[in-house]
CSV table of C-alpha atoms in Angstrom, one decimal:
chain,number,residue,atom,x,y,z
A,1,MET,CA,-24.8,-28.9,-2.1
A,2,LYS,CA,-26.2,-26.5,-4.9
A,3,THR,CA,-27.0,-23.4,-2.0
A,4,VAL,CA,-29.7,-21.0,-2.3
A,5,PHE,CA,-28.9,-17.9,-1.2
A,6,VAL,CA,-31.9,-15.1,0.2
A,7,THR,CA,-30.4,-11.5,1.2
A,8,VAL,CA,-32.8,-8.6,2.0
A,9,GLY,CA,-29.4,-5.9,2.5
A,10,THR,CA,-30.3,-3.7,6.1
A,11,THR,CA,-34.2,-3.7,5.1
A,12,SER,CA,-36.9,-6.4,6.5
A,13,PHE,CA,-38.7,-8.3,4.3
A,14,ASP,CA,-40.2,-10.8,6.9
A,15,GLU,CA,-43.0,-11.6,3.9
A,16,LEU,CA,-40.4,-13.7,1.5
A,17,ILE,CA,-38.5,-14.6,4.8
A,18,GLU,CA,-41.8,-16.7,5.5
A,19,HIS,CA,-42.3,-17.9,2.1
A,20,ILE,CA,-38.8,-18.8,1.6
A,21,THR,CA,-38.8,-21.2,4.4
A,22,SER,CA,-42.8,-22.3,3.5
A,23,SER,CA,-43.0,-26.5,2.7
A,24,GLU,CA,-44.2,-25.1,-0.8
A,25,VAL,CA,-41.1,-23.3,-1.8
A,26,VAL,CA,-39.0,-25.0,-0.1
A,27,HIS,CA,-40.6,-28.2,-2.6
A,28,ALA,CA,-39.9,-26.2,-5.5
A,29,LEU,CA,-36.5,-25.8,-4.6
A,30,LYS,CA,-35.7,-29.7,-3.6
A,31,ALA,CA,-37.5,-30.1,-6.6
A,32,ARG,CA,-34.6,-28.5,-8.4
A,33,GLY,CA,-31.9,-30.3,-7.2
A,34,TYR,CA,-31.2,-27.1,-4.3
A,35,GLU,CA,-30.3,-28.9,-0.9
A,36,ARG,CA,-29.2,-26.0,0.9
A,37,LEU,CA,-31.0,-22.9,1.8
A,38,VAL,CA,-28.8,-19.8,3.4
A,39,LEU,CA,-31.3,-17.0,4.3
A,40,GLN,CA,-29.9,-13.2,5.0
A,41,VAL,CA,-33.3,-11.8,7.1
A,42,GLY,CA,-31.4,-7.7,8.1
A,43,ARG,CA,-34.0,-6.0,10.2
A,44,GLY,CA,-36.5,-8.3,9.8
A,45,SER,CA,-38.4,-9.7,12.7
A,46,LEU,CA,-38.2,-14.2,11.9
A,47,LEU,CA,-35.7,-16.0,12.2
A,48,PRO,CA,-35.9,-19.0,11.3
A,49,ALA,CA,-33.9,-21.7,13.7
A,50,ALA,CA,-31.3,-24.0,11.6
A,51,ASP,CA,-33.9,-27.2,12.6
A,52,SER,CA,-37.6,-25.3,11.3
A,53,CYS,CA,-37.6,-26.9,8.3
A,54,THR,CA,-37.1,-30.8,7.9
A,55,HIS,CA,-36.7,-31.0,4.3
A,56,ILE,CA,-33.9,-28.8,3.3
A,57,THR,CA,-30.3,-27.7,4.8
A,58,LEU,CA,-31.5,-24.5,6.7
A,59,GLU,CA,-29.3,-21.1,8.1
A,60,ALA,CA,-30.2,-17.8,8.7
A,61,PHE,CA,-28.3,-15.0,10.3
A,62,ARG,CA,-29.1,-11.0,10.1
A,63,PHE,CA,-26.5,-9.1,8.8
A,64,LYS,CA,-22.6,-9.8,8.1
A,65,ASP,CA,-19.7,-7.4,7.2
A,66,SER,CA,-19.8,-9.0,4.3
A,67,ILE,CA,-21.7,-11.9,2.5
A,68,ALA,CA,-19.8,-12.1,-0.4
A,69,GLU,CA,-18.6,-15.5,0.7
A,70,ASP,CA,-22.5,-16.6,0.7
A,71,MET,CA,-22.6,-14.9,-3.3
A,72,LYS,CA,-19.4,-17.0,-4.2
A,73,GLN,CA,-21.2,-20.0,-2.5
A,74,ALA,CA,-24.2,-19.8,-4.1
A,75,ASP,CA,-25.7,-21.4,-7.5
A,76,LEU,CA,-29.1,-19.4,-6.8
A,77,ILE,CA,-29.2,-15.8,-5.1
A,78,ILE,CA,-32.9,-14.8,-4.5
A,79,SER,CA,-33.0,-11.2,-3.3
A,80,HIS,CA,-35.2,-8.3,-2.0
A,81,ALA,CA,-34.8,-5.2,-5.3
A,82,GLY,CA,-32.2,-2.9,-3.5
A,83,ALA,CA,-29.9,-1.9,-6.3
A,84,GLY,CA,-26.9,-2.6,-4.0
A,85,SER,CA,-27.7,-6.3,-3.3
A,86,CYS,CA,-29.1,-6.8,-6.8
A,87,LEU,CA,-25.6,-5.3,-8.0
A,88,GLU,CA,-23.5,-7.7,-5.8
A,89,ALA,CA,-25.4,-10.7,-6.6
A,90,LEU,CA,-24.8,-9.9,-10.6
A,91,GLY,CA,-21.7,-8.5,-9.8
A,92,ALA,CA,-20.9,-11.4,-8.8
A,93,GLY,CA,-21.9,-13.9,-12.0
A,94,LYS,CA,-24.6,-15.5,-10.0
A,95,PRO,CA,-28.4,-16.0,-11.2
A,96,LEU,CA,-30.0,-14.0,-9.3
A,97,LEU,CA,-34.4,-14.0,-8.9
A,98,VAL,CA,-35.5,-10.9,-7.2
A,99,VAL,CA,-38.7,-10.8,-5.1
A,100,VAL,CA,-39.9,-7.1,-5.3
A,101,ASN,CA,-41.7,-6.3,-2.0
A,102,ASP,CA,-44.9,-4.6,-3.3
A,103,LYS,CA,-45.5,-2.9,0.0
A,104,LEU,CA,-42.5,-0.5,0.1
A,105,MET,CA,-44.5,3.6,-0.1
A,106,ASN,CA,-43.4,4.4,-4.1
A,107,ASN,CA,-41.9,1.6,-4.8
A,108,HIS,CA,-39.4,2.8,-7.5
A,109,GLN,CA,-36.8,-0.1,-6.6
A,110,MET,CA,-39.5,-1.9,-8.5
A,111,GLU,CA,-37.8,0.3,-11.8
A,112,LEU,CA,-34.3,-1.1,-11.8
A,113,ALA,CA,-35.9,-4.6,-11.2
A,114,ARG,CA,-37.9,-4.2,-13.8
A,115,GLN,CA,-35.4,-2.9,-16.6
A,116,LEU,CA,-32.6,-5.4,-15.7
A,117,HIS,CA,-35.0,-8.2,-16.0
A,118,LEU,CA,-35.6,-6.5,-19.6
A,119,ASP,CA,-32.1,-6.4,-20.6
A,120,SER,CA,-32.7,-10.0,-19.2
A,121,HIS,CA,-30.5,-9.7,-16.5
A,122,LEU,CA,-32.3,-11.3,-13.5
A,123,LEU,CA,-35.5,-13.0,-13.3
A,124,TYR,CA,-38.5,-11.1,-11.2
A,125,CYS,CA,-41.4,-11.9,-8.9
A,126,THR,CA,-43.4,-11.1,-6.2
A,127,CYS,CA,-43.9,-13.3,-2.6
A,128,SER,CA,-47.2,-14.7,-4.3
A,129,THR,CA,-45.9,-16.2,-7.5
A,130,LEU,CA,-42.5,-16.9,-6.2
A,131,THR,CA,-43.7,-20.6,-5.7
A,132,GLU,CA,-44.6,-20.8,-9.6
A,133,THR,CA,-41.2,-18.6,-11.0
A,134,LEU,CA,-39.4,-21.5,-9.4
A,135,SER,CA,-40.7,-24.0,-10.4
A,136,ASN,CA,-40.9,-22.7,-14.2
A,137,MET,CA,-37.5,-20.7,-14.0
A,138,ASP,CA,-35.6,-20.8,-17.1
A,139,LEU,CA,-31.6,-20.0,-15.8
A,140,SER,CA,-30.3,-20.3,-19.1
A,141,VAL,CA,-31.5,-17.3,-20.6
A,142,LEU,CA,-30.1,-14.8,-18.1
A,143,GLN,CA,-27.3,-12.5,-19.8
A,144,PRO,CA,-24.5,-11.5,-18.2
A,145,PHE,CA,-24.2,-8.0,-16.4
A,146,LEU,CA,-21.2,-6.0,-17.5
A,147,PRO,CA,-19.7,-4.0,-14.8
A,148,GLY,CA,-20.1,-0.1,-14.3
A,149,GLN,CA,-17.4,2.5,-15.3
A,150,PRO,CA,-16.9,4.4,-12.0
A,151,LYS,CA,-13.4,5.0,-13.7
A,152,ASN,CA,-15.2,7.2,-16.4
A,153,PHE,CA,-17.1,9.2,-13.3
A,154,ALA,CA,-13.6,9.7,-12.4
A,155,ASN,CA,-12.1,11.1,-16.0
A,156,PHE,CA,-15.2,13.2,-16.0
A,157,LEU,CA,-14.6,15.1,-12.8
A,158,ASP,CA,-10.7,15.3,-12.6
A,159,ARG,CA,-11.4,17.5,-16.6
A,160,ALA,CA,-14.7,19.3,-14.8
A,161,LEU,CA,-12.6,20.1,-11.6
A,162,GLY,CA,-9.1,20.8,-12.5
A,163,VAL,CA,-7.2,18.1,-11.4
A,164,GLN,CA,-4.1,16.9,-12.5
B,1,MET,CA,-42.0,54.9,7.9
B,2,PHE,CA,-39.6,51.9,10.3
B,3,LEU,CA,-41.9,49.5,9.2
B,4,GLU,CA,-41.3,50.5,5.6
B,5,ALA,CA,-37.4,49.8,6.5
B,6,VAL,CA,-37.7,47.2,7.8
B,7,VAL,CA,-40.0,45.8,4.8
B,8,PHE,CA,-37.3,47.1,2.8
B,9,SER,CA,-34.4,45.7,4.2
B,10,VAL,CA,-35.9,42.4,4.5
B,11,LEU,CA,-37.1,42.4,0.4
B,12,LEU,CA,-33.7,43.7,-0.7
B,13,LEU,CA,-32.1,40.8,1.8
B,14,CYS,CA,-33.8,38.1,-0.5
B,15,VAL,CA,-32.9,39.7,-3.3
B,16,ILE,CA,-29.3,40.0,-2.5
B,17,PHE,CA,-30.2,35.8,-1.5
B,18,ILE,CA,-31.6,35.0,-4.8
B,19,THR,CA,-29.0,36.6,-6.9
B,20,ARG,CA,-26.2,34.7,-5.2
B,21,LEU,CA,-28.0,31.7,-5.0
B,22,TYR,CA,-27.9,32.5,-8.8
B,23,VAL,CA,-24.7,33.5,-9.5
B,24,VAL,CA,-23.1,30.7,-7.5
B,25,VAL,CA,-25.0,28.1,-9.3
B,26,LYS,CA,-24.2,29.1,-12.6
B,27,THR,CA,-20.6,29.7,-12.1
B,28,GLY,CA,-20.2,26.4,-10.7
B,29,SER,CA,-18.5,24.7,-14.1
B,30,LYS,CA,-15.4,27.4,-13.8
B,31,HIS,CA,-14.7,26.7,-10.3
B,32,LYS,CA,-11.6,24.6,-10.5
B,33,PRO,CA,-10.8,23.4,-7.1
B,34,GLY,CA,-8.6,20.6,-8.1
B,35,ALA,CA,-6.0,22.7,-9.4
B,36,LYS,CA,-4.5,24.6,-6.9
B,37,GLY,CA,-4.0,20.6,-4.8
B,38,PRO,CA,-6.1,18.3,-2.7
B,39,VAL,CA,-10.1,18.1,-3.1
B,40,ALA,CA,-11.6,17.7,0.0
B,41,VAL,CA,-14.6,15.9,-0.6
B,42,LEU,CA,-18.1,15.5,1.8
B,43,VAL,CA,-19.1,12.2,1.4
B,44,VAL,CA,-22.6,11.6,1.9
B,45,ALA,CA,-23.5,7.8,2.6
B,46,GLY,CA,-27.0,7.3,3.4
B,47,SER,CA,-27.9,3.3,4.1
B,48,GLY,CA,-27.6,-0.1,2.6
B,49,GLY,CA,-27.7,0.4,-1.4
B,50,HIS,CA,-26.6,4.3,-1.5
B,51,THR,CA,-23.3,3.3,0.8
B,52,THR,CA,-22.1,0.6,-1.5
B,53,GLU,CA,-22.5,2.6,-5.0
B,54,ILE,CA,-20.9,5.8,-3.4
B,55,LEU,CA,-17.8,3.5,-2.1
B,56,ARG,CA,-17.3,2.2,-5.7
B,57,LEU,CA,-17.4,5.8,-7.0
B,58,LEU,CA,-15.0,6.5,-4.2
B,59,GLU,CA,-12.9,3.4,-5.7
B,60,SER,CA,-12.5,5.4,-8.9
B,61,LEU,CA,-11.3,9.0,-7.4
B,62,SER,CA,-7.4,9.1,-7.5
B,63,ALA,CA,-5.9,10.0,-3.9
B,64,ALA,CA,-6.4,13.9,-5.1
B,65,TYR,CA,-9.4,13.9,-3.6
B,66,THR,CA,-8.2,13.8,0.1
B,67,PRO,CA,-8.9,14.5,2.9
B,68,ARG,CA,-12.6,12.4,2.8
B,69,HIS,CA,-15.3,13.1,4.8
B,70,TYR,CA,-18.2,10.4,5.7
B,71,VAL,CA,-21.5,11.9,6.7
B,72,ILE,CA,-24.0,8.7,8.3
B,73,ALA,CA,-26.8,8.2,9.7
B,74,ASP,CA,-26.5,7.9,13.4
B,75,THR,CA,-28.6,4.4,13.1
B,76,ASP,CA,-26.1,3.1,10.6
B,77,ARG,CA,-23.8,0.6,11.8
B,78,MET,CA,-23.0,-1.4,8.1
B,79,SER,CA,-22.3,2.0,6.3
B,80,GLU,CA,-19.9,2.8,9.2
B,81,GLU,CA,-18.0,-1.2,8.5
B,82,LYS,CA,-18.7,-0.8,5.5
B,83,ILE,CA,-16.6,2.9,4.9
B,84,TYR,CA,-13.7,1.4,7.5
B,85,ALA,CA,-13.3,-2.2,4.9
B,86,PHE,CA,-13.0,0.5,2.3
B,87,GLU,CA,-10.5,2.7,3.5
B,88,SER,CA,-8.2,0.3,4.2
B,89,SER,CA,-8.3,-1.4,1.0
B,90,LYS,CA,-7.6,1.7,-0.2
B,91,GLY,CA,-4.9,2.4,2.4
B,92,GLN,CA,-3.2,-0.9,1.6
B,93,SER,CA,-3.4,-0.8,-1.9
B,94,GLN,CA,-1.8,2.4,-1.8
B,95,SER,CA,2.2,3.1,-1.7
B,96,GLN,CA,3.9,3.2,1.6
B,97,SER,CA,4.9,6.6,1.1
B,98,GLN,CA,1.7,7.4,0.8
B,99,SER,CA,0.7,5.8,4.3
B,100,GLN,CA,-0.5,8.8,6.1
B,101,SER,CA,-3.6,8.8,3.9
B,102,GLN,CA,-4.9,6.2,6.0
B,103,SER,CA,-5.4,8.2,8.4
B,104,GLN,CA,-7.2,11.1,6.0
B,105,PHE,CA,-10.7,10.3,6.3
B,106,THR,CA,-13.5,11.2,9.1
B,107,ILE,CA,-17.2,9.8,10.3
B,108,CYS,CA,-19.5,12.6,11.2
B,109,ARG,CA,-23.3,11.5,12.5
B,110,ILE,CA,-26.1,13.3,11.5
B,111,PRO,CA,-29.8,12.0,12.5
B,112,ARG,CA,-30.9,10.5,9.6
B,113,SER,CA,-33.9,12.5,7.8
B,114,ARG,CA,-36.1,9.8,6.7
B,115,GLU,CA,-37.0,6.4,6.9
B,116,VAL,CA,-38.3,4.4,4.5
B,117,HIS,CA,-41.7,4.4,6.0
B,118,GLN,CA,-41.5,7.9,7.4
B,119,SER,CA,-44.7,10.2,6.4
B,120,TRP,CA,-44.1,13.4,4.5
B,121,SER,CA,-45.3,15.7,7.2
B,122,SER,CA,-42.7,14.2,10.1
B,123,SER,CA,-40.1,14.2,7.3
B,124,VAL,CA,-40.2,17.7,7.0
B,125,VAL,CA,-39.4,18.2,10.8
B,126,SER,CA,-37.0,15.6,10.7
B,127,THR,CA,-35.0,17.5,7.6
B,128,LEU,CA,-35.3,20.4,9.4
B,129,LYS,CA,-33.5,19.1,12.1
B,130,ALA,CA,-30.9,17.8,10.2
B,131,LEU,CA,-30.1,21.1,8.8
B,132,GLN,CA,-29.3,22.2,12.3
B,133,HIS,CA,-26.5,19.1,12.6
B,134,SER,CA,-25.7,20.0,8.8
B,135,LEU,CA,-24.7,23.8,8.9
B,136,PRO,CA,-22.1,23.5,11.9
B,137,LEU,CA,-20.4,20.3,10.0
B,138,VAL,CA,-20.1,22.0,6.5
B,139,PHE,CA,-19.2,24.7,7.8
B,140,THR,CA,-16.9,23.8,10.2
B,141,LEU,CA,-15.1,21.0,7.1
B,142,ARG,CA,-15.9,23.8,4.4
B,143,PRO,CA,-15.2,20.7,2.0
B,144,ASP,CA,-14.5,21.7,-1.6
B,145,MET,CA,-17.1,19.3,-2.9
B,146,VAL,CA,-20.5,17.4,-2.0
B,147,LEU,CA,-20.6,13.8,-3.6
B,148,CYS,CA,-24.1,12.1,-2.9
B,149,ASN,CA,-26.1,9.3,-4.5
B,150,GLY,CA,-29.4,10.3,-2.9
B,151,PRO,CA,-30.3,9.5,0.6
B,152,GLY,CA,-32.8,12.4,1.8
B,153,THR,CA,-29.4,13.4,4.2
B,154,CYS,CA,-28.3,15.0,1.3
B,155,VAL,CA,-30.3,17.9,1.3
B,156,PRO,CA,-29.8,19.4,4.3
B,157,LEU,CA,-26.0,19.3,3.7
B,158,CYS,CA,-26.3,20.8,0.0
B,159,ALA,CA,-28.1,23.2,1.2
B,160,ALA,CA,-25.2,24.0,3.6
B,161,GLY,CA,-22.9,23.7,1.4
B,162,LEU,CA,-25.0,26.0,-1.4
B,163,LEU,CA,-25.0,28.8,1.9
B,164,LEU,CA,-20.9,29.0,2.1
B,165,GLY,CA,-21.2,30.1,-1.3
B,166,ILE,CA,-23.9,32.4,-0.8
B,167,LEU,CA,-22.0,34.2,2.2
B,168,GLY,CA,-19.3,33.8,0.1
B,169,ILE,CA,-16.9,31.8,2.3
B,170,LYS,CA,-16.1,29.0,0.4
B,171,ARG,CA,-17.2,27.8,-2.9
B,172,VAL,CA,-19.0,24.3,-2.3
B,173,LEU,CA,-19.5,22.2,-5.1
B,174,ILE,CA,-22.3,19.9,-5.6
B,175,VAL,CA,-21.9,16.7,-7.5
B,176,TYR,CA,-25.1,14.3,-7.1
B,177,VAL,CA,-24.8,10.6,-9.0
B,178,GLU,CA,-28.8,9.2,-9.3
B,179,SER,CA,-28.8,5.5,-8.2
B,180,ILE,CA,-29.0,3.3,-10.4
B,181,CYS,CA,-32.2,1.8,-9.4
B,182,ARG,CA,-33.6,5.2,-11.0
B,183,VAL,CA,-35.0,4.1,-14.7
B,184,HIS,CA,-37.2,6.4,-15.6
B,185,SER,CA,-37.8,9.1,-12.6
B,186,LEU,CA,-35.8,10.7,-9.9
B,187,SER,CA,-35.9,10.7,-6.4
B,188,LEU,CA,-37.3,13.4,-4.7
B,189,THR,CA,-33.9,14.3,-3.6
B,190,GLY,CA,-32.5,13.6,-7.0
B,191,ARG,CA,-35.6,16.2,-8.3
B,192,ILE,CA,-34.7,18.5,-5.5
B,193,LEU,CA,-31.0,18.7,-6.1
B,194,TYR,CA,-31.4,18.3,-9.9
B,195,PRO,CA,-31.6,22.5,-10.6
B,196,LEU,CA,-28.6,23.5,-7.2
B,197,SER,CA,-26.2,20.8,-8.5
B,198,ASP,CA,-23.3,21.7,-10.3
B,199,TYR,CA,-22.5,18.2,-11.8
B,200,PHE,CA,-25.7,15.8,-11.7
B,201,PHE,CA,-25.1,12.5,-13.1
B,202,VAL,CA,-27.6,9.8,-14.1
B,203,GLN,CA,-26.8,6.8,-15.2
B,204,TRP,CA,-29.9,5.6,-17.9
B,205,SER,CA,-30.3,7.0,-21.2
B,206,SER,CA,-34.4,7.8,-20.7
B,207,LEU,CA,-33.7,10.2,-17.9
B,208,ARG,CA,-30.9,11.6,-19.7
B,209,ASP,CA,-33.6,12.4,-22.7
B,210,ARG,CA,-36.0,14.1,-19.7
B,211,TYR,CA,-33.6,15.9,-17.5
B,212,PRO,CA,-31.1,17.8,-20.0
B,213,LYS,CA,-28.7,18.8,-17.6
B,214,SER,CA,-27.9,16.1,-16.9
B,215,ILE,CA,-24.8,14.1,-17.4
B,216,PHE,CA,-24.9,10.5,-19.0
B,217,LEU,CA,-21.7,8.2,-19.4
B,218,GLY,CA,-23.4,4.9,-19.3
B,219,ARG,CA,-23.8,2.9,-16.1
B,220,ILE,CA,-20.5,4.3,-13.0
B,221,VAL,CA,-21.3,1.9,-10.6
């Protein structure tokens, strides 16, 4: 079953959860062949019940020790713009659509999403353009995201600190 | 006469303090704690993304960086779980002769200095409150380095580390890694710690161009 996994990390993003479960967006997802929707809603006030959407299989939870399994099972990940969630989704090698929360104080999160979008690693939109983006998106344009090299950091620090 | 003496002493103390601060900050690159043995690390874990990033960095560090003292915000359950998961996997991957290093970490909690939606003025008050908790913590642990990557909690902890150096008790290196989500501008914490840190890493070339003291090794998380 083609699955969409939605994650908001440790934040709350009710607007996204509200939009994603709206009939408009659910129809757009169905039209693209997605049949299952898994929501990680974090600290948000909305925790949709499994039977609240009649047209799609819905699961929702707040937090898990690890969402790696949910990411692995997903065919599309929809995420807030947090670096951790973005990097985890890209690291899992899944197509990623980032929904930017334009209500956050000094919205620096957009910097990363925009840059990764410029480098063709992800698609991005806001809640108001979500339906449109899901209907028109072309996942084949996405470029694989190569992992960062923490070893370079470790080697530099070893030299700088004189670690043998 | 008495007043003049007081004013003079205060001024003198200020001058000594600033000179010491300058000397401490300027001589950081000559300090090599790793040459003498294990490097005690104070790791400032923020929340969510910050914690994920800093654990990726720690994963690549060798067993020489021991013990690891994690500082987390007292409201942050998720970071705590991530740290336990990370430390237990680190313990397993090491050879059995080193299995005692499994327990070579501690988790310390201090009040969160700034929630995402908090205003600037109340940020100042809660940062001062955090300093009150940071000083005893850093003075007790006396780490060789503070490793941090952006949460507001970094600032009072690094200030406490610098104070150890200024007082001549212990030179604490400050290693700052700007979050990968900073592409064109530094975070508030980054801007404060840029002149004070010993090693300041950025992960996008656009930031290296703007901040010449920074170290750019490509993406490191």
